[in-house]
Coordinates of C-alpha atoms in Angstrom, one line a residue:
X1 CA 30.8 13.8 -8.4
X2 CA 28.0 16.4 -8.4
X3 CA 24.5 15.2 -9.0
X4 CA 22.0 16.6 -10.9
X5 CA 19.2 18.2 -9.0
X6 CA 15.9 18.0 -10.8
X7 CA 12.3 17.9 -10.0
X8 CA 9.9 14.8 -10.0
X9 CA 8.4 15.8 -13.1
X10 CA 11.6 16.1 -14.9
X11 CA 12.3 12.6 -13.1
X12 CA 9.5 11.1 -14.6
X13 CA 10.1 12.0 -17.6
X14 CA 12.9 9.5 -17.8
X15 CA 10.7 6.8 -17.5
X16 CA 9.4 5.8 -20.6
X17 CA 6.3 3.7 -21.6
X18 CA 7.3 0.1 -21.2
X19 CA 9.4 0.4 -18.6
X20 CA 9.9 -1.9 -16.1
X21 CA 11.0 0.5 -12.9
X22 CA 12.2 -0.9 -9.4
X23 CA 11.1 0.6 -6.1
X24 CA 12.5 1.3 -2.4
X25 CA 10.5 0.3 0.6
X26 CA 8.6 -2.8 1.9
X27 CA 5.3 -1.6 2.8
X28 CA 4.3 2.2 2.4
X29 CA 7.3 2.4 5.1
X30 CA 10.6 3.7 2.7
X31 CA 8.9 3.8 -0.6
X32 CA 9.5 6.1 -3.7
X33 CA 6.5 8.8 -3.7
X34 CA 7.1 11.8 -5.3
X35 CA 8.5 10.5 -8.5
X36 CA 5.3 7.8 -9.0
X37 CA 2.7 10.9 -8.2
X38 CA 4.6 12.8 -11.3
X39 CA 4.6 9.7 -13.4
X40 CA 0.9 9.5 -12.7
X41 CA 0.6 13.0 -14.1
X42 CA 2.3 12.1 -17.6
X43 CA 0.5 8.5 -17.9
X44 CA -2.5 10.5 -18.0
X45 CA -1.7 12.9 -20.3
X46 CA -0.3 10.8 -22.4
X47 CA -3.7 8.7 -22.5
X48 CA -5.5 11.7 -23.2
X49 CA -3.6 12.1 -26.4
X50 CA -5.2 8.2 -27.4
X51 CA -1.4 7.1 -26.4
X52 CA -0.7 4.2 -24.3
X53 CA 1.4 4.3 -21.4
X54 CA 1.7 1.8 -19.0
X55 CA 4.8 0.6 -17.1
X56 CA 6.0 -2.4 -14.9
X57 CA 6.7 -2.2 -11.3
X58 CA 9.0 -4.4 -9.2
X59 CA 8.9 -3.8 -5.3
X60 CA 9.9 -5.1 -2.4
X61 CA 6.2 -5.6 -0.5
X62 CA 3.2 -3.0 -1.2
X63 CA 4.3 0.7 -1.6
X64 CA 1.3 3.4 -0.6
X65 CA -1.1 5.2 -2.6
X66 CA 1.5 7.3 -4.1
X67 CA 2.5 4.4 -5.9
X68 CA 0.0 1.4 -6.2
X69 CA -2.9 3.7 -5.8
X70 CA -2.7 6.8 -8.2
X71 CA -1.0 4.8 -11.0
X72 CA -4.0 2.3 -10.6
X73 CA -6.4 4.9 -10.9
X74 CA -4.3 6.4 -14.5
X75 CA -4.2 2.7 -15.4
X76 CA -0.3 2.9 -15.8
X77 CA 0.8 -0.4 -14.3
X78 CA 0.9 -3.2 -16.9
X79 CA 2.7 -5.6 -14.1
X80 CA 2.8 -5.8 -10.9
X81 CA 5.0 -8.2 -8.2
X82 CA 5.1 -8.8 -5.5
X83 CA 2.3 -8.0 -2.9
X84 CA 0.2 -4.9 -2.6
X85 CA -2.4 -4.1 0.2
X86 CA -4.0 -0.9 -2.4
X87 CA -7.8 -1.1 -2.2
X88 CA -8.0 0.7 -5.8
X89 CA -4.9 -1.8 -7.3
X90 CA -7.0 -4.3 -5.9
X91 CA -10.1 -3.7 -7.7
X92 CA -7.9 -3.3 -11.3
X93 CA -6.1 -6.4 -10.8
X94 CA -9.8 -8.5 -9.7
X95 CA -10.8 -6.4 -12.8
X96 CA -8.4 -7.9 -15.1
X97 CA -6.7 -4.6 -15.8
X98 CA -3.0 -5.6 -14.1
X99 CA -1.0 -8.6 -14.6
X100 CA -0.7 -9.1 -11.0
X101 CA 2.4 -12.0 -10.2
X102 CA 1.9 -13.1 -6.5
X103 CA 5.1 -14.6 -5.1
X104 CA 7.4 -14.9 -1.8
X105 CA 9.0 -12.0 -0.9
X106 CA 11.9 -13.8 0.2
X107 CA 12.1 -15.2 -3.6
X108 CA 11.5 -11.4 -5.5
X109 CA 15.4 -10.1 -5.2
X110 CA 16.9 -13.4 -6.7
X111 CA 13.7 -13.9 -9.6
X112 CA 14.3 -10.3 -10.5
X113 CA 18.6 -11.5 -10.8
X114 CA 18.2 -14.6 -12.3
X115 CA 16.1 -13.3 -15.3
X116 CA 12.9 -14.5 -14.3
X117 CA 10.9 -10.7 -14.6
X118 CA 13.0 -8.9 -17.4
X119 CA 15.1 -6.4 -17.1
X120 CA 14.6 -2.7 -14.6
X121 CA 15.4 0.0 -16.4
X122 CA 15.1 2.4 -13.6
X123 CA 15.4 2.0 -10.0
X124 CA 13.6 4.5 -7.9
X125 CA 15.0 5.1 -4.0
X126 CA 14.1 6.7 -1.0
X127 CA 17.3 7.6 0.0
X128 CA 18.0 10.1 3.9
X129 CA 21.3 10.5 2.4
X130 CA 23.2 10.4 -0.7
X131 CA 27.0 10.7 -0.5
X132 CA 29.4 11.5 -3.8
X133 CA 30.4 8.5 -4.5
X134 CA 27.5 6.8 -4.2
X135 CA 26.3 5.6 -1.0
X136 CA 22.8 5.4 -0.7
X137 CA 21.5 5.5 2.7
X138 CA 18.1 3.6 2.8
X139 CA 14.9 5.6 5.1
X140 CA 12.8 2.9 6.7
X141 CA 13.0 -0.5 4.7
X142 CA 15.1 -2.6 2.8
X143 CA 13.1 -4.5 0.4
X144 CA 14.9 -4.7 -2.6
X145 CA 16.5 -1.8 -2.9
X146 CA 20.3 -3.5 -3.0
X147 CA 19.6 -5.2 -6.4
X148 CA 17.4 -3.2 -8.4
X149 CA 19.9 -0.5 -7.7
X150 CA 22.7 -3.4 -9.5
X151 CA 20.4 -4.1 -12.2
X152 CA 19.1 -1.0 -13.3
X153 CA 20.6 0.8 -16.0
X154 CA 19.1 4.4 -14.2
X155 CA 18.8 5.4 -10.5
X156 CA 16.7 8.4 -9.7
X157 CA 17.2 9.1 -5.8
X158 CA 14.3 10.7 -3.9
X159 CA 16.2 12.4 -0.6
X160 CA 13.3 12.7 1.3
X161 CA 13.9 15.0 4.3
X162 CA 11.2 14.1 6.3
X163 CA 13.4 11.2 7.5
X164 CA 16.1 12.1 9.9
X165 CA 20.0 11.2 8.7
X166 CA 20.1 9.1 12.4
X167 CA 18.3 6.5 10.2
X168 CA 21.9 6.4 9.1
X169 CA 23.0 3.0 10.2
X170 CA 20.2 1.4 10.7
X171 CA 20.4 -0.7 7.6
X172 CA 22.6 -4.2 7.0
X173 CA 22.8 -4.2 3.6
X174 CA 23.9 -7.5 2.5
X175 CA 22.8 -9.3 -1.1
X176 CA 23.7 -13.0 -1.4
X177 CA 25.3 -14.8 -4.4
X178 CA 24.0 -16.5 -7.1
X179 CA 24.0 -20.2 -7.8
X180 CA 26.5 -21.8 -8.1
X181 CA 28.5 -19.6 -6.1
X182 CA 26.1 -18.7 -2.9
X183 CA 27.0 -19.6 0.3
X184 CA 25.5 -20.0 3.5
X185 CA 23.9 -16.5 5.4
X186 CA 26.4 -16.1 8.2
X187 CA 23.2 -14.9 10.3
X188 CA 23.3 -17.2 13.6
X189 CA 21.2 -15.0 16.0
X190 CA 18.3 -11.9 15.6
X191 CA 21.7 -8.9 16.4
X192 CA 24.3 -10.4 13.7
X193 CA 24.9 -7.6 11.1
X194 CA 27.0 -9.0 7.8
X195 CA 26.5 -6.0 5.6
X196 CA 27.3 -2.5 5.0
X197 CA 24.6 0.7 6.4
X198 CA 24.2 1.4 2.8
X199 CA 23.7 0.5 -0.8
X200 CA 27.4 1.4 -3.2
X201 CA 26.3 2.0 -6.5
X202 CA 28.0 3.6 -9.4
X203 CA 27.4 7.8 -9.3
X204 CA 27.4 7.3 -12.8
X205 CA 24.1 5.3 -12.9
X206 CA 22.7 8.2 -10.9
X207 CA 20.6 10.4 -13.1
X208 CA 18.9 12.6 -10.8
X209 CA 18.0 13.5 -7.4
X210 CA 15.2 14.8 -6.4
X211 CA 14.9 16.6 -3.1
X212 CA 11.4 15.9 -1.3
X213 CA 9.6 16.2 2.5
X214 CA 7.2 13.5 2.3
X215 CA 6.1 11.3 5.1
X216 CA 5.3 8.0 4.6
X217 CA 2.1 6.9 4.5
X218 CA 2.0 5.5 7.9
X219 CA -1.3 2.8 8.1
X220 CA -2.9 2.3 11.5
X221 CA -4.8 -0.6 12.7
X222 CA -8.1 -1.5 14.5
X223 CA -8.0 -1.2 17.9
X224 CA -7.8 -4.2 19.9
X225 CA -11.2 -5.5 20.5
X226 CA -12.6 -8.7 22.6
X227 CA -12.4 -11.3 20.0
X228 CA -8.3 -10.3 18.8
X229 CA -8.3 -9.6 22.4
X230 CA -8.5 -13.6 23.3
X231 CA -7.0 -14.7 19.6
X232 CA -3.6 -13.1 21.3
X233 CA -4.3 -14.3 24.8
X234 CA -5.0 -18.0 23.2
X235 CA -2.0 -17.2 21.0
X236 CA 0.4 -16.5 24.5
X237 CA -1.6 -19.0 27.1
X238 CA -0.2 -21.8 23.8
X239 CA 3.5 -20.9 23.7
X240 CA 3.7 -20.6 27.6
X241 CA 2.1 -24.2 28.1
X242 CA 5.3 -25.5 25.0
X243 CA 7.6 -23.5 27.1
X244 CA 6.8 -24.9 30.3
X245 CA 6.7 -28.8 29.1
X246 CA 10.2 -27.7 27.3
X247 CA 9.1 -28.0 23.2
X248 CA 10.7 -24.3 23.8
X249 CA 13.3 -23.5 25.4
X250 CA 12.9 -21.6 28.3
X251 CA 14.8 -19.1 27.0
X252 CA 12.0 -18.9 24.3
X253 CA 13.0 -18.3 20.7
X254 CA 12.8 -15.6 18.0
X255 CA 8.9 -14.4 16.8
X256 CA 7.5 -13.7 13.9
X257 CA 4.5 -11.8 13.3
X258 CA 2.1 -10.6 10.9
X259 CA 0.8 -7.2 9.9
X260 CA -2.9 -6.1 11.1
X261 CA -4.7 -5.4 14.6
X262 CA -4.4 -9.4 15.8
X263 CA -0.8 -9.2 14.9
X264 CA -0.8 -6.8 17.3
X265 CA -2.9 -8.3 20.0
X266 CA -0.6 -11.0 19.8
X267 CA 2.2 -9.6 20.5
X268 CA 0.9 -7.1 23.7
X269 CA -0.2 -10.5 24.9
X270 CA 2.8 -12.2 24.9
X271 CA 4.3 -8.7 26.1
X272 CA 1.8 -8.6 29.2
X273 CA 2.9 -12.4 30.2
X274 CA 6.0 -12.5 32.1
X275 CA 6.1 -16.2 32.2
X276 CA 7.5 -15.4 28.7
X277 CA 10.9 -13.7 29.0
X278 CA 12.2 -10.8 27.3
X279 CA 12.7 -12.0 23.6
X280 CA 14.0 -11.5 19.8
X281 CA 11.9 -10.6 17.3
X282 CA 13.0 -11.9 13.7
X283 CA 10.6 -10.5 11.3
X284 CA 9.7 -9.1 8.1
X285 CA 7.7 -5.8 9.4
X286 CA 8.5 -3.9 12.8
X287 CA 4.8 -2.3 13.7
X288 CA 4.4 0.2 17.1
X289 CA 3.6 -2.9 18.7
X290 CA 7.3 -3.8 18.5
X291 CA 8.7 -0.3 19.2
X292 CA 6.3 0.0 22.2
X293 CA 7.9 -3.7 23.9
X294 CA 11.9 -2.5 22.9
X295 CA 11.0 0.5 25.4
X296 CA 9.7 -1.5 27.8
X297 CA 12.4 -4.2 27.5
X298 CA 9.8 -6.8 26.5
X299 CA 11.7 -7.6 23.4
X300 CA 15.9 -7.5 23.6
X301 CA 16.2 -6.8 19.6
X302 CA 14.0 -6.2 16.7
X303 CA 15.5 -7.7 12.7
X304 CA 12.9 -7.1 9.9
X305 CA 13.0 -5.3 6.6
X306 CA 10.6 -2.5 7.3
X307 CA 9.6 0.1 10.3
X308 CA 6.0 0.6 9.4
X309 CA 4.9 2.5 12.4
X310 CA 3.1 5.3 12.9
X311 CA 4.9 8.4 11.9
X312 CA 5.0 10.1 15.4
X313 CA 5.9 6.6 16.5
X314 CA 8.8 6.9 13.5
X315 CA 10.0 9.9 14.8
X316 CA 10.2 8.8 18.2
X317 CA 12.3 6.1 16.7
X318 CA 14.4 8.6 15.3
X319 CA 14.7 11.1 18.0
X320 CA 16.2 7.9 20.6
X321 CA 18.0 7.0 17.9
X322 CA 21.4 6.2 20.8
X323 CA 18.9 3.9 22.7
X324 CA 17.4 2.0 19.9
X325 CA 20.9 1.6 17.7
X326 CA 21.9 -1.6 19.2
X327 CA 18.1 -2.8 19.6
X328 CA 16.7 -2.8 15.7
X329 CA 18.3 -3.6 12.3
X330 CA 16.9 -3.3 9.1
X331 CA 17.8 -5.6 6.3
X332 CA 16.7 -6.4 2.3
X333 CA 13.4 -8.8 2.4
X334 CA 15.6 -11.8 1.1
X335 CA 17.5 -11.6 4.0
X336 CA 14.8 -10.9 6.4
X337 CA 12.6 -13.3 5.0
X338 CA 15.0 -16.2 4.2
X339 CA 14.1 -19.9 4.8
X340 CA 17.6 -20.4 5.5
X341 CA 18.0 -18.3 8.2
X342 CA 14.4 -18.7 10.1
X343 CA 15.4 -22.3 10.1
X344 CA 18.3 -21.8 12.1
X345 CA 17.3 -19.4 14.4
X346 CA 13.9 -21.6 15.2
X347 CA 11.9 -18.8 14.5
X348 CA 8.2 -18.7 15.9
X349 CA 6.1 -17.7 12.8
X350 CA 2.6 -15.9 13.4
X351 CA 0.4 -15.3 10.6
X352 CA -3.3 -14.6 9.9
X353 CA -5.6 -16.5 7.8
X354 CA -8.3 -15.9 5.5
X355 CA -9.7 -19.2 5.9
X356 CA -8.5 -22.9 7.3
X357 CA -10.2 -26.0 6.5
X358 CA -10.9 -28.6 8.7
X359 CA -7.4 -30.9 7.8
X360 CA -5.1 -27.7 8.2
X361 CA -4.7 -26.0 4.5
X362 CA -4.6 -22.1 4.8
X363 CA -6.5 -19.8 2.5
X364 CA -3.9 -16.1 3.1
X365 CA -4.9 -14.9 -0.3
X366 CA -8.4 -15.0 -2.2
X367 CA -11.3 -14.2 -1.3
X368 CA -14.0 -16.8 -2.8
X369 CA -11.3 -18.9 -4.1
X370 CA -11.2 -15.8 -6.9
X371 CA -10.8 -12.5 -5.5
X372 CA -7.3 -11.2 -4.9
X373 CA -7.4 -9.9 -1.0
X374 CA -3.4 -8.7 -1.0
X375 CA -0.9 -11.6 -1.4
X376 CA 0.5 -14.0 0.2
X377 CA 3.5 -11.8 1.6
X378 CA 6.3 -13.0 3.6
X379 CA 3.8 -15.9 5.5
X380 CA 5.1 -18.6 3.5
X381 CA 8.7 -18.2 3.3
X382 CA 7.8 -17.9 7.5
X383 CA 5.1 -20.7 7.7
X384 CA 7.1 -23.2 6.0
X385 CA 10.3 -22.7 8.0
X386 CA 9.5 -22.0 11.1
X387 CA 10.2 -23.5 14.3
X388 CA 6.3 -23.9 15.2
X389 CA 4.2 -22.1 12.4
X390 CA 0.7 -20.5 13.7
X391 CA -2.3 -19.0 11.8
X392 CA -4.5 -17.1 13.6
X393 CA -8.3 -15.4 12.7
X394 CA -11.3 -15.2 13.8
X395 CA -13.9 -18.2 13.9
X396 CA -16.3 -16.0 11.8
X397 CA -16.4 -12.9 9.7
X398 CA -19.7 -10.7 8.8
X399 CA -21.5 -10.9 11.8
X400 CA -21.2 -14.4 11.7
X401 CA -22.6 -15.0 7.8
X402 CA -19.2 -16.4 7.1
X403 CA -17.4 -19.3 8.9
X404 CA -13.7 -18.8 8.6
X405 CA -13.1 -22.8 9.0
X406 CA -14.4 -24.7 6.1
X407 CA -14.3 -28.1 4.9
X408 CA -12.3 -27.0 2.3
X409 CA -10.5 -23.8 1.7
X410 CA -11.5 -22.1 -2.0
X411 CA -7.5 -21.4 -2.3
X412 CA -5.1 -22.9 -0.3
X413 CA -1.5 -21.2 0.1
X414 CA -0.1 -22.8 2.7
X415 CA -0.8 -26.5 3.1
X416 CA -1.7 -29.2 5.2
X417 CA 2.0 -30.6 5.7
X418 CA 3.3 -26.7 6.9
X419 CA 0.9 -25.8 9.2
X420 CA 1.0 -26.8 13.2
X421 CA -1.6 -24.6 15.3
X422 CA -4.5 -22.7 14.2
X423 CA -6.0 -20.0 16.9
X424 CA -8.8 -18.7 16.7
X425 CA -10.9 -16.4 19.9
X426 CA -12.6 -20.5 20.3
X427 CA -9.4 -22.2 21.5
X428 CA -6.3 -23.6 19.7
X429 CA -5.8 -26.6 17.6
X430 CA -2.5 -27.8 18.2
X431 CA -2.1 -30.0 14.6
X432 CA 1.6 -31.4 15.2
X433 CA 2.2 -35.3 14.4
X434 CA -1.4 -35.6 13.8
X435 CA -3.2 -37.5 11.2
X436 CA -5.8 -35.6 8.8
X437 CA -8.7 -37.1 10.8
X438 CA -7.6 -36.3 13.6
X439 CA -6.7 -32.8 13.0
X440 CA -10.7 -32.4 11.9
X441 CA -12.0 -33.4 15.3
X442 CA -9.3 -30.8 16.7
X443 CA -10.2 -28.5 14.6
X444 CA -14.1 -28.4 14.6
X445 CA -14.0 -29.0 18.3
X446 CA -11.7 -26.8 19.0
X447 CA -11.8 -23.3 16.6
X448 CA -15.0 -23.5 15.3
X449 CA -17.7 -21.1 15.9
X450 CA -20.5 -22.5 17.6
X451 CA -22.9 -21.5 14.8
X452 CA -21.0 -23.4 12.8
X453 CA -19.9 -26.7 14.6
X454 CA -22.6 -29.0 14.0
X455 CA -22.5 -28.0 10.1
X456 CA -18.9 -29.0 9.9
X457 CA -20.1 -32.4 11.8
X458 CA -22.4 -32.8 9.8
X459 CA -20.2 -32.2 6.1
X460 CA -18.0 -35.1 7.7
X461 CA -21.0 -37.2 7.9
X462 CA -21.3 -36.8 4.0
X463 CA -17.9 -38.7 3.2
X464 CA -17.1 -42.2 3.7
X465 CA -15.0 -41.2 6.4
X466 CA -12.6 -43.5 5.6
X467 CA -10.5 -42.3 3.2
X468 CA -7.0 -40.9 4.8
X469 CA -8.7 -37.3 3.7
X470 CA -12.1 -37.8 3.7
X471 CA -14.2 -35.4 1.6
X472 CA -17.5 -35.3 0.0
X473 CA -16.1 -33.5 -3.5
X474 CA -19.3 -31.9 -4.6
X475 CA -20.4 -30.6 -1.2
X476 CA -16.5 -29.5 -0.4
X477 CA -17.1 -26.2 -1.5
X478 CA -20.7 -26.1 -0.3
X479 CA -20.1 -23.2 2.1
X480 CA -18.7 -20.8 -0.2
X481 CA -21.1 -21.8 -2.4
X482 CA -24.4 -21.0 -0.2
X483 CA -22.3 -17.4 0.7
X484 CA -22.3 -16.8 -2.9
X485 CA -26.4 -17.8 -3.0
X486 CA -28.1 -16.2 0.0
X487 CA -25.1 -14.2 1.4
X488 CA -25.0 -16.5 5.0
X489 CA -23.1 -20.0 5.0
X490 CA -25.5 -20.7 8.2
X491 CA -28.3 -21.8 5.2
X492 CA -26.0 -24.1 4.3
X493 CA -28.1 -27.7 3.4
X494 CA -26.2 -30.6 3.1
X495 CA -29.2 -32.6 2.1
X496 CA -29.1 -31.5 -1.8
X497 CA -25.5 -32.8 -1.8
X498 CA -26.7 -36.6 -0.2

């Protein structure tokens, strides 16, 4: 059938106040942009006229500031799910201006399905190419682009041409059944494809196209410096020593890795240490990182949801298209990030950390307990699966005002009973069949910032110490507390808590 051809304004204007409207991509990487920028445009005329206007957005990961940005800035989100990295959503949703639901990626395809979120009334999709009877071929994610575009009653289809058609392929789209019909994902290594290279929807639900050039809005990270320098080395010198005493096999087993600079320090360590053979990467976000070890034949294949690179690093992705076809595969974020499936592979999960306490509990969320930092992403549906789960960070933060290992964290994520090894640029605390008392003294002796050793000694000294967790309740939060009063946990005195 032929499509209608219209512009993002007259795109937007489909979208009516109340709305709850879907979205391509998984990070800034394949996201709707032009459509969102022209909805920001008509939110804010509309609350010019004293109208309100406010919609609900459903996404695979965070989206860029065509999205999360510019419509938090017109205040036209009312809700928002799952995860957003947006410095401006951010400070609306710590605000109180956006009902903000935090959940697993891996869980947002099948909440959206069974009910959970109400219905999407229009799916939006980056699309590199758009065939007549409906095939939607996906840019550079899958998030959950396969079932908003089943559960919407619209599709609007951005064909963005600043992303080559040899993206074409690259996708396995696959969407599971529901309960009680869903059977077991017929993934059994990193290269298995199951799916089709693109979405099949009905051209009837198709209401529009609109033709765009727009990049994505690639993000770049720190540079490497000496502390995520020896987080990654710690990270690499730990997974050699399990390799070598035969916890992995010595044909080593899939990784997992975060987003951010010691995500990447992590993995150009374990790329620089040839102990370590070539190996799998089964993921949720390919970064340069990634791209850089597939050419250098560091990592045999590459499965995650998203290629959010750098866009010269994109198009180089694009332009050796024949060499990387059989190296990297893109899938929808409840495939890429399912428990199931990192189970069986034995996937190596690396994640970063906000704060650990001294028995293990991960803070990947909240600043202060309260403040929203981004979400907690695809590290739990990881963390909690993996073959050996790490967290990484660095022992202190603000030129040293703030430990990042507390005796208790202000919000915990990921607990206790899922974490094995925390790594930090002091050493490694390898937590695996130990009991809580013992994974303090590993801990403290182990990751802790020298500034901050004998304070965490010294909160122990404040419990009975023989309690199978011991704390001291009112002084558990006494570090955070002291941050929040002077600006420098170091001033920290235990004595007012005696």
């Amino acid at each position: 059938m032929a499509f209608n051809y219209i512009s993002a304004e007259e795109a937007a204007s489909l979208i009516k106040h109340g709305y709850n409207i879907g979205l391509s991509g998984f990070t800034p990487a394949g996201t709707a942009k032009a459509v969102t920028h022209a909805l920001a445009g008509i939110a804010e005329a509309e609350h010019a006229k004293g109208n309100p206007f406010q919609v609900g957005i459903f996404t695979g990961a965070s989206t860029g500031d065509a999205c999360d940005g510019i419509l938090s800035r017109v205040k036209a989100i009312r809700y928002r799910a799952p995860y957003t990295t947006n410095k401006d959503f951010r400070t609306a949703v710590n605000n109180g201006e956006i009902a903000y639901n935090d959940i697993h990626l891996s869980q947002m395809a099948q909440e959206l399905r069974y009910g959970f979120m109400g219905k999407v009334d229009v799916a939006i999709i980056e699309a590199c190419e758009l065939t007549e009877d409906g095939k939607i071929y996906l840019t550079a994610a899958g998030g959950i682009s396969p079932t908003i575009c089943r559960l919407a009653d619209k599709i609007i289809v951005e064909l963005n041409a600043a992303h080559s058609k040899a993206a074409m392929g690259l996708h396995d789209v696959y969407e599971p059944l529901d309960p009680p019909y869903r059977r077991e994902i017929p993934i059994t290594k990193p290269n298995d494809r199951i799916g089709l290279p693109y979405i099949q929807v009905d051209p009837k639900k198709i209401v529009g196209v609109v033709e765009t050039n727009w990049p994505d809005e690639a993000r770049s990270f720190s540079a490497a410096d000496p502390v995520t320098d020896k987080i990654g080395q710690n990270v690499a010198d730990f997974l050699v020593h399990d390799m070598k005493r035969g916890i992995i096999p010595q044909s080593f087993l899939p990784l997992q890795s975060g987003v951010g600079n010691i995500a990447n320090a992590v993995l150009g360590a374990l790329g620089r240490d040839t102990t370590i053979p070539a190996f799998d990467v089964y993921t949720e976000v390919i970064q340069n990182s990634v791209i850089g070890l597939i050419r250098d034949g560091r990592v045999k294949f590459a499965s995650g949801c998203s290629l959010t690179v750098t866009n010269d690093c994109l198009q180089g992705v694009y332009d050796d298209m024949d060499f990387f076809r059989d190296k990297l595969v893109l899938r929808p974020s409840e495939i890429s990030n399912s428990p199931e499936v990192i189970r069986r592979l034995g996937v190596i999960s690396i994640n970063t950390a906000i704060e650990a306490d001294i028995y293990g509990n991960v803070n990947s969320t909240h600043i202060g307990g309260t403040k929203m930092m981004n979400g907690i992403g695809g590290s739990g549906d990881f963390t909690r699966n993996a073959y050996i789960s790490i967290f990484t960070c660095p022992s202190v933060t603000k030129e040293g005002k703030i430990s990042a290992i507390v005796p208790m964290v202000s919000h915990a994520d990921h607990s206790e009973h899922d974490v094995n090894i925390i790594v930090t640029e002091q050493g490694v605390a390898d937590l695996r069949g130990k009991s809580p008392k013992e994974r303090a003294q590993l801990i403290i002796e182990n990751c802790v910032h020298p500034d901050y050793k004998n304070i965490l000694w010294d909160y122990l000294k404040l419990t009975d110490g023989k309690s199978q967790t011991p704390h001291a309740i009112r002084a558990a939060l006494g570090l955070h507390a002291e941050l929040a009063k002077s600006g420098d946990m170091r001033n920290v005195d235990w004595a007012q808590y005696k």
